[in-house]
PDB file of C-alpha atoms in Angstrom:
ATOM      1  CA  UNK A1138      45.517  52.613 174.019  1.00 88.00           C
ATOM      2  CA  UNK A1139      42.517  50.185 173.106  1.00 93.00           C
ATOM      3  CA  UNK A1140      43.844  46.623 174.380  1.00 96.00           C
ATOM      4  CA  UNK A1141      42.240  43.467 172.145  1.00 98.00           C
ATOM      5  CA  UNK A1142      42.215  40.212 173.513  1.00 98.00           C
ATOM      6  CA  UNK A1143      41.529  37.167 171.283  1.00 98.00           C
ATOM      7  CA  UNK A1144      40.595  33.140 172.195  1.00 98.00           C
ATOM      8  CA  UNK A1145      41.470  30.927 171.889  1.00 98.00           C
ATOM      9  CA  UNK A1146      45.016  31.601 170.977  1.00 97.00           C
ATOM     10  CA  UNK A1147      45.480  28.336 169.146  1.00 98.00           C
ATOM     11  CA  UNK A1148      42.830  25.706 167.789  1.00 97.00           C
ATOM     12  CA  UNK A1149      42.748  22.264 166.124  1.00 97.00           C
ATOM     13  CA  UNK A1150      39.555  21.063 164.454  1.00 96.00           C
ATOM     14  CA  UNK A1151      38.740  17.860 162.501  1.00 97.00           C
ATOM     15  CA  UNK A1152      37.597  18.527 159.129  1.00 98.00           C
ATOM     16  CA  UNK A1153      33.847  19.055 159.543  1.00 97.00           C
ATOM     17  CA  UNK A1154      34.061  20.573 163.008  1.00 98.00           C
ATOM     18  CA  UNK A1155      32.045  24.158 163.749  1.00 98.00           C
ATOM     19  CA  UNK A1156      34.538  26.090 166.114  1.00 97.00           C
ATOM     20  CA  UNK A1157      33.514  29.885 167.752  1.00 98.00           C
ATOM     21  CA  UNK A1158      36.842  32.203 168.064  1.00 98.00           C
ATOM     22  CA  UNK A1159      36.139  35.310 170.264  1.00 98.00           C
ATOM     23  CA  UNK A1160      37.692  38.690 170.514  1.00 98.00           C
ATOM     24  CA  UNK A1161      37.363  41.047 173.641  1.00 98.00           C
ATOM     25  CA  UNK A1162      37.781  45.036 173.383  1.00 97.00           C
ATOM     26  CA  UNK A1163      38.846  47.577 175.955  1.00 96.00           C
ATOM     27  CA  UNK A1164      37.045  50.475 174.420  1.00 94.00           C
ATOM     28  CA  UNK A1165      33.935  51.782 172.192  1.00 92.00           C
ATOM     29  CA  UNK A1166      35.106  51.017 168.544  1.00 91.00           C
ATOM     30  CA  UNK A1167      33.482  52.492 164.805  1.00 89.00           C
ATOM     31  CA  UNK A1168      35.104  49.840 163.309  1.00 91.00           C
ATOM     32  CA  UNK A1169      36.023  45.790 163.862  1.00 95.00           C
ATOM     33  CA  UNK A1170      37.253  43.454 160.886  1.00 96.00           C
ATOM     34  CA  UNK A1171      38.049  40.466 161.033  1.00 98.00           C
ATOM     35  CA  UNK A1172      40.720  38.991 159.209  1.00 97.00           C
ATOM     36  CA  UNK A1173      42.111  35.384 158.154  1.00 97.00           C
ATOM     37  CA  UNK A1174      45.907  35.310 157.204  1.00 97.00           C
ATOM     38  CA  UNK A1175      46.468  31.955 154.873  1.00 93.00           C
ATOM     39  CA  UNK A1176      49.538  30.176 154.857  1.00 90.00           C
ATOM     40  CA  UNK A1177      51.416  32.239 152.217  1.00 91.00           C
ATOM     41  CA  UNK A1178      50.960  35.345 154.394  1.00 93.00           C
ATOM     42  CA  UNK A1179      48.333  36.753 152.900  1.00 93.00           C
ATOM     43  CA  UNK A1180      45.234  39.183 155.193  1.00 95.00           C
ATOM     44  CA  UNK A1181      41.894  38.380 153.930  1.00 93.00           C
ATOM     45  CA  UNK A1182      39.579  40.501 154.678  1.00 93.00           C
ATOM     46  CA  UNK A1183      36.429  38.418 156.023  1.00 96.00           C
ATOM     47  CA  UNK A1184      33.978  40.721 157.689  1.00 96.00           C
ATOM     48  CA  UNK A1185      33.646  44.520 158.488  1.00 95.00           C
ATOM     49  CA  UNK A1186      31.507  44.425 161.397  1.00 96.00           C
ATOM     50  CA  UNK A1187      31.260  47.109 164.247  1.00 93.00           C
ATOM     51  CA  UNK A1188      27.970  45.877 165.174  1.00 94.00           C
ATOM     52  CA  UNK A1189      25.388  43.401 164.560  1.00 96.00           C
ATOM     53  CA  UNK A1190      25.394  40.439 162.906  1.00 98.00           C
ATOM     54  CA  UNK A1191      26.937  39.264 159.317  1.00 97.00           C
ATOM     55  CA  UNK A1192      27.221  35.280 157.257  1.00 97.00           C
ATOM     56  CA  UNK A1193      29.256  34.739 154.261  1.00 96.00           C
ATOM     57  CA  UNK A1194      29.237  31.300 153.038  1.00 97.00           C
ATOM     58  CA  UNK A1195      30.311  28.754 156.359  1.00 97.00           C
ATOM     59  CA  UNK A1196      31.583  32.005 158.429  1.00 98.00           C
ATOM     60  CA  UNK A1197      29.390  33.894 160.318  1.00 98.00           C
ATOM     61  CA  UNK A1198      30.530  36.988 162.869  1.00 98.00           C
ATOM     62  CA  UNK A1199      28.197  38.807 165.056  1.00 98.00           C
ATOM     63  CA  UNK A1200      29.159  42.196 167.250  1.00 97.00           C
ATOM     64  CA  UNK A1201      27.869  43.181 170.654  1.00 97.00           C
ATOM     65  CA  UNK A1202      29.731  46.804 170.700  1.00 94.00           C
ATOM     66  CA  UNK A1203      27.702  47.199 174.044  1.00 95.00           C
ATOM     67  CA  UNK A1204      29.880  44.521 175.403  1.00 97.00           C
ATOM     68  CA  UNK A1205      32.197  44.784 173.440  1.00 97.00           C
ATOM     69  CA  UNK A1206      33.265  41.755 172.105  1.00 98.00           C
ATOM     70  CA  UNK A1207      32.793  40.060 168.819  1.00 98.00           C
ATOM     71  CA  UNK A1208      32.655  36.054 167.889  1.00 98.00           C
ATOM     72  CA  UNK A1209      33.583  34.681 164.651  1.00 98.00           C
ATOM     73  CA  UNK A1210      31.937  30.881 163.559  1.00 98.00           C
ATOM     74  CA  UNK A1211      33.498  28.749 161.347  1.00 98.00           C
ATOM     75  CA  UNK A1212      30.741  25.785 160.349  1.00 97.00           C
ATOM     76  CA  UNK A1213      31.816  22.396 159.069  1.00 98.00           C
ATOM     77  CA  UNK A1214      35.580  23.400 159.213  1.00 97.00           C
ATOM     78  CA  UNK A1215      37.927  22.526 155.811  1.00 97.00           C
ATOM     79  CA  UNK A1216      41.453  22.237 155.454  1.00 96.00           C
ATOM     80  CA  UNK A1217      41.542  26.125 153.489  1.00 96.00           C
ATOM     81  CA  UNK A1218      40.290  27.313 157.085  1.00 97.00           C
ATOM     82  CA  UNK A1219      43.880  26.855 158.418  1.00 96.00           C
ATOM     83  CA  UNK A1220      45.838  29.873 159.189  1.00 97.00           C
ATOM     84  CA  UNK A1221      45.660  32.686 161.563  1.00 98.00           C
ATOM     85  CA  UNK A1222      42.925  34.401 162.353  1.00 98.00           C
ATOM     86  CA  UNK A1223      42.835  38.433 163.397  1.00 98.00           C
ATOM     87  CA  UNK A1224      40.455  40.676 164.845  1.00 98.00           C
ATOM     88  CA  UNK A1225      41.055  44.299 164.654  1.00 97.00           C
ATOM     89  CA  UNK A1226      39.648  47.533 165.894  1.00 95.00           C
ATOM     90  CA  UNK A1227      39.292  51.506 165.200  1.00 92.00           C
ATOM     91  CA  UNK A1228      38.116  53.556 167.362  1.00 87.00           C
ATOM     92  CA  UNK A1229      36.199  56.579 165.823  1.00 77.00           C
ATOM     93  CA  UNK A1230      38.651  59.044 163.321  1.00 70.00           C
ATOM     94  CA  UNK A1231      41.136  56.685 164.737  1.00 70.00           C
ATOM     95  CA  UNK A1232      43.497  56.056 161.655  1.00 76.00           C
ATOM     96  CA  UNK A1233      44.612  53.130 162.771  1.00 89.00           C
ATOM     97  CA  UNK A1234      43.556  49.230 163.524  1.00 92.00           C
ATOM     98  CA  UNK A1235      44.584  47.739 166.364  1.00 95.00           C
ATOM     99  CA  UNK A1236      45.060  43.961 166.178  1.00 97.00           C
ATOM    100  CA  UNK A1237      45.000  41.280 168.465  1.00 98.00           C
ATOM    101  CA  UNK A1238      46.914  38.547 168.961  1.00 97.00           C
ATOM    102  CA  UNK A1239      45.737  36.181 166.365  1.00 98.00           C
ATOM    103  CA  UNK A1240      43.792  32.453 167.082  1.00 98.00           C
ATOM    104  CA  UNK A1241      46.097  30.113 165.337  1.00 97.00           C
ATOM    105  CA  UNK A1242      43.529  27.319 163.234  1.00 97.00           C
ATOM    106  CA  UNK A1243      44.373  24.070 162.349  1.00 97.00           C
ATOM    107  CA  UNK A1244      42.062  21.849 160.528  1.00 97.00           C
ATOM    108  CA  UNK A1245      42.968  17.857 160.253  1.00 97.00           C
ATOM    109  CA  UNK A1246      41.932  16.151 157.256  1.00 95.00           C
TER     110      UNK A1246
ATOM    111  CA  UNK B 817      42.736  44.466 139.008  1.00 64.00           C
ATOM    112  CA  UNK B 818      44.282  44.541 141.843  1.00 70.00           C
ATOM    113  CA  UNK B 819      43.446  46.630 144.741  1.00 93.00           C
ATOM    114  CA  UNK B 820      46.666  47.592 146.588  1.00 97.00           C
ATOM    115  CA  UNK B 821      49.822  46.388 145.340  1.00 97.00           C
ATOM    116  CA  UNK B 822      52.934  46.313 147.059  1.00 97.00           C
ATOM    117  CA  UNK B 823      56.363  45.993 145.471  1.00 97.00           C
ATOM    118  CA  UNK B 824      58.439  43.778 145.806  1.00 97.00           C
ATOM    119  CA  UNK B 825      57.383  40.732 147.179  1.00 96.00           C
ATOM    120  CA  UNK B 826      60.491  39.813 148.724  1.00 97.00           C
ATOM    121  CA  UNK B 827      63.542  42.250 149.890  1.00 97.00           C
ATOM    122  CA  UNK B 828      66.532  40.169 151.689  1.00 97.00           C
ATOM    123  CA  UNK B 829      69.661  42.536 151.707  1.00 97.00           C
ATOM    124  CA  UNK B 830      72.630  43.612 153.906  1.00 96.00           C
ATOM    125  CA  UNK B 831      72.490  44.916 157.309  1.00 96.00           C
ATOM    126  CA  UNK B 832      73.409  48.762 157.119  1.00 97.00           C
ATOM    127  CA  UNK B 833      71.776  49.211 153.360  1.00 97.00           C
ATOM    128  CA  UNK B 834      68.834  51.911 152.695  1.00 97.00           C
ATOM    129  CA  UNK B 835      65.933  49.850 150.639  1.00 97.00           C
ATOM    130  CA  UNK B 836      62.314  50.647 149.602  1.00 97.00           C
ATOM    131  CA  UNK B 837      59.031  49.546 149.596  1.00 98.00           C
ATOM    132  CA  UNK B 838      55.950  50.581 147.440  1.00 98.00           C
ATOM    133  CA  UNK B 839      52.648  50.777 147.362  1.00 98.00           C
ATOM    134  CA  UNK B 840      49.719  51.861 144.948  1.00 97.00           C
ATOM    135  CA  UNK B 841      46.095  51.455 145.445  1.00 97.00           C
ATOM    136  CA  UNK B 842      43.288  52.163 143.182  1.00 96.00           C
ATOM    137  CA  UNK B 843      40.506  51.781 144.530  1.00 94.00           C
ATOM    138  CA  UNK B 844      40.489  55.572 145.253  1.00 93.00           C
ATOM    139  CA  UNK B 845      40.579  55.337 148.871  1.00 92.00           C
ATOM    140  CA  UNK B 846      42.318  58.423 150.786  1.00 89.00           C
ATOM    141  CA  UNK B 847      44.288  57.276 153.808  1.00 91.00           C
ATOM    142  CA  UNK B 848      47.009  54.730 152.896  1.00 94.00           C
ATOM    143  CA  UNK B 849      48.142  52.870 155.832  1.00 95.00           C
ATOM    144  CA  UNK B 850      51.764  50.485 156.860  1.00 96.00           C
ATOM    145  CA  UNK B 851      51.722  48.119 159.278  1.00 97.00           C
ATOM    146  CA  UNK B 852      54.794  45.862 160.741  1.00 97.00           C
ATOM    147  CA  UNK B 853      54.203  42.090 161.503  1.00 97.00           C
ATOM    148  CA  UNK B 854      56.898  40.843 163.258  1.00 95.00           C
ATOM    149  CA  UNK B 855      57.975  37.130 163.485  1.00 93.00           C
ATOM    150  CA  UNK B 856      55.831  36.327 166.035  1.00 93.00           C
ATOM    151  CA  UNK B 857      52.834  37.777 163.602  1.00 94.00           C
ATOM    152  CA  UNK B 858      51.781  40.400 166.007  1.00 95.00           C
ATOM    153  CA  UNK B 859      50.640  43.679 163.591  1.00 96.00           C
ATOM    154  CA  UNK B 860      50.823  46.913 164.340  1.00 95.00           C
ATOM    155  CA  UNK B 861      50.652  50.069 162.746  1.00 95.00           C
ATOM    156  CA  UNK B 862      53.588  52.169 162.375  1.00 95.00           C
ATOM    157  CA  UNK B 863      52.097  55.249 159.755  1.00 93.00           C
ATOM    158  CA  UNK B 864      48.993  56.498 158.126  1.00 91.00           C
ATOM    159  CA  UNK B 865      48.403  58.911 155.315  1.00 91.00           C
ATOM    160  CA  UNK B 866      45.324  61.226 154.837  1.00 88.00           C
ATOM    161  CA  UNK B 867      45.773  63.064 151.118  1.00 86.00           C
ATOM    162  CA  UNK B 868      48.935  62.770 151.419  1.00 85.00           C
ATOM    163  CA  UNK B 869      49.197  64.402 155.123  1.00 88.00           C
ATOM    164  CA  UNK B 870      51.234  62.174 157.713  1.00 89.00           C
ATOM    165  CA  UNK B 871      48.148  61.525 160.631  1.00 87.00           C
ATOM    166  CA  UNK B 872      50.046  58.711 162.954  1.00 85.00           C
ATOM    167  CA  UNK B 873      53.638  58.475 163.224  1.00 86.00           C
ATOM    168  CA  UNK B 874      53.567  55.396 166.101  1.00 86.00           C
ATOM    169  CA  UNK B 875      56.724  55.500 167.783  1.00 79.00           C
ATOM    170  CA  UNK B 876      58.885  54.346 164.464  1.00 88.00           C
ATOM    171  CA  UNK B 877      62.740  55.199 164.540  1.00 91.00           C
ATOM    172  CA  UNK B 878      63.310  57.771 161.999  1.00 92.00           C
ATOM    173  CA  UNK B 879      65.685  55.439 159.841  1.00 96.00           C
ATOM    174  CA  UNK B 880      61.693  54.815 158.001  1.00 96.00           C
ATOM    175  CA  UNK B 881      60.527  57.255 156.056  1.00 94.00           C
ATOM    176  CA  UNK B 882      57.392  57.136 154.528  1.00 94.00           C
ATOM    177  CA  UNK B 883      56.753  59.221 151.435  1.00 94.00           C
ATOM    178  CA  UNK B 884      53.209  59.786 149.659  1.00 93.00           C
ATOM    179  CA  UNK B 885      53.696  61.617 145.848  1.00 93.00           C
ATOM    180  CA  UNK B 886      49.869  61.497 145.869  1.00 93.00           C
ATOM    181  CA  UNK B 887      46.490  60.019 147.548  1.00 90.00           C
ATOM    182  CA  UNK B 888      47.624  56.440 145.621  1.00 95.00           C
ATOM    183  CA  UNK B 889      50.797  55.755 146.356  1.00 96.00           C
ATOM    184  CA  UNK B 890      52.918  55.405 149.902  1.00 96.00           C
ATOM    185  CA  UNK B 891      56.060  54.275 149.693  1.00 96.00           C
ATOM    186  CA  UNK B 892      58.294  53.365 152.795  1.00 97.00           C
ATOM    187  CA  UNK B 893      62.238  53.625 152.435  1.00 97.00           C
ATOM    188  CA  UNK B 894      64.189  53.325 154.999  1.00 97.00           C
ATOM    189  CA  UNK B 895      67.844  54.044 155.751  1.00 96.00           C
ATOM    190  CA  UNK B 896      70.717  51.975 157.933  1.00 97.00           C
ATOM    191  CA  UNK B 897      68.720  48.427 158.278  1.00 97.00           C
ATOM    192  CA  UNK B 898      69.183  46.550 161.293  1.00 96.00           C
ATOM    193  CA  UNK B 899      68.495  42.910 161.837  1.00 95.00           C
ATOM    194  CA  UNK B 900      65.750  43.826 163.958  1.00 94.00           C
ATOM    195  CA  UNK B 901      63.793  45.894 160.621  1.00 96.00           C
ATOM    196  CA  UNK B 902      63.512  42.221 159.777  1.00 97.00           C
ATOM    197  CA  UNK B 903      59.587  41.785 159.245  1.00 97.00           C
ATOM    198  CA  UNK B 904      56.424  41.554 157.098  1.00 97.00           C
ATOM    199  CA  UNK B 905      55.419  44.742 155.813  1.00 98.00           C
ATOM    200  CA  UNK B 906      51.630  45.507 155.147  1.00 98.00           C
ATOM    201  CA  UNK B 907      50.107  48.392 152.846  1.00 97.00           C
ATOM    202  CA  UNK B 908      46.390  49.121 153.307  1.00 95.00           C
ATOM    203  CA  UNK B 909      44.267  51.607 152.280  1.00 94.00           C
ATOM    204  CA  UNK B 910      40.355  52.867 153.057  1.00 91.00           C
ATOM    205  CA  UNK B 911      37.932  55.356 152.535  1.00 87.00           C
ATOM    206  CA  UNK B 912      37.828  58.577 154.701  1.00 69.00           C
ATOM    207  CA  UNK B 913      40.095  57.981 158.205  1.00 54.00           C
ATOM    208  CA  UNK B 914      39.686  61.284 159.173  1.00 53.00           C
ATOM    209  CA  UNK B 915      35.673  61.430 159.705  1.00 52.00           C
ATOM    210  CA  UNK B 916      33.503  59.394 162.492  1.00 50.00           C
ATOM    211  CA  UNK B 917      32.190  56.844 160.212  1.00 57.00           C
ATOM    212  CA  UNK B 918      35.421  54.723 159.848  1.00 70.00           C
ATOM    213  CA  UNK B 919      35.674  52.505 156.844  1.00 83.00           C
ATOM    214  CA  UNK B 920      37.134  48.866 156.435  1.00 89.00           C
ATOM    215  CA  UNK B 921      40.879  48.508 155.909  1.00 91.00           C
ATOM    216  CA  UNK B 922      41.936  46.551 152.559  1.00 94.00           C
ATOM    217  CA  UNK B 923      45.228  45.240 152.601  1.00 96.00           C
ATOM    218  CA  UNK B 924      48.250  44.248 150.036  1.00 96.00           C
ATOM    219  CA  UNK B 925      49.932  41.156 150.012  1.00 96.00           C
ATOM    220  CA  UNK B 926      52.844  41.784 152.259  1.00 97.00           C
ATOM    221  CA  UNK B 927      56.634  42.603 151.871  1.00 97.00           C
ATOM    222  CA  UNK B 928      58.720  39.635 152.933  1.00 97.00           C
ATOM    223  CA  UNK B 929      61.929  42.066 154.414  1.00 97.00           C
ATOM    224  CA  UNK B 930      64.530  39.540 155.603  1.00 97.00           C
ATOM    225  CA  UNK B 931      68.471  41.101 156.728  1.00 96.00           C
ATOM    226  CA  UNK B 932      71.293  39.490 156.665  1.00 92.00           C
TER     227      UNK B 932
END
């Protein structure tokens, strides 16, 4: 199956830091989202992004699917960044996301 | 209001018991989706729905069963649990599944599973 590879697999910033998390892909995907679990468990949904380039507020994530890979930027880092952050993939009609291992954010007041 | 909703929040019970898990969306999506996190928060699917039609059975022991009354709901029960069942359980749901233009996955809020 598709293997996803994410880096750095755990992260400390000081508040006000900008920080780029990457996420490598084994295989042509139709669909990549990117996800940030808070600390009471929850998956938010960030960005749906199989290609191209996308900003919402201080995160930005861009997609080269011809290289597949796919960065996520967190700009002037707060201390509501923390958590875990997952990148996930579909391949086409694939019914299912595959998930990487997570980059594990931790922003210092 | 909210988008997919998974009862309950919390499930700690007996090894050996049969429990349940359920889920409703409404956002009118038609593949329904669960997905295991274990403790060291690695995710991974274990079924998905289309209408109602079991697409992706990965590799789960049979004691889970997953059961879909219609395109909104998908509940998991599952019989005989084993310390190992032990786990976060995620609903999701999205649009299409089945055609080439895959759709983004929205997720509930989790069920916290925890056997004693």
């Amino acid at each position: 199956g598709i293997q996803v590879e994410q880096s750095p697999p755990d992260l400390i910033l000081q508040e006000g830091a900008n920080s780029t998390l990457r996420c490598n892909f084994s295989d042509s995907v139709n669909n990549l989202q990117w996800f940030h679990q808070n600390p009471w468990g929850q998956l938010i949904n960030l960005f749906y992004i199989p290609s191209g380039t996308k900003q919402n507020g201080r995160l930005s994530a861009t997609t080269v699917a011809t290289e597949r890979y796919s960065l996520l930027y967190i700009s002037s880092s707060q201390t509501t960044d923390s958590g875990v952050y997952f990148c996930a993939v579909e391949k086409a009609a694939g019914n299912k996301l595959t998930f990487g291992g997570g980059t594990r954010v931790l922003v210092k007041p | 209001d909210t988008a997919v909703s998974q009862t309950p929040k919390y499930l700690v019970t007996q090894m050996g018991n049969d429990k349940s898990i359920k889920c409703e969306q409404n956002l009118g999506h038609d593949t329904m989706y669960w997905y295991k996190q274990d403790s060291k928060k690695f995710l991974k699917i274990m079924f998905s729905y289309n209408n109602k039609e079991l697409i992706i059975n990965e590799t789960v022991p049979n004691r889970f069963s997953p059961k879909s009354p219609d395109k909104a709901h998908l509940n998991l029960h599952i019989n005989s649990l084993e310390l190992g069942d032990s786990a976060v359980y995620f609903c999701a749901s999205s649009q299409g599944g089945t055609s080439l233009s895959n759709q983004p996955q929205h997720f509930g809020d989790g069920t916290r599973l925890s056997i004693l």
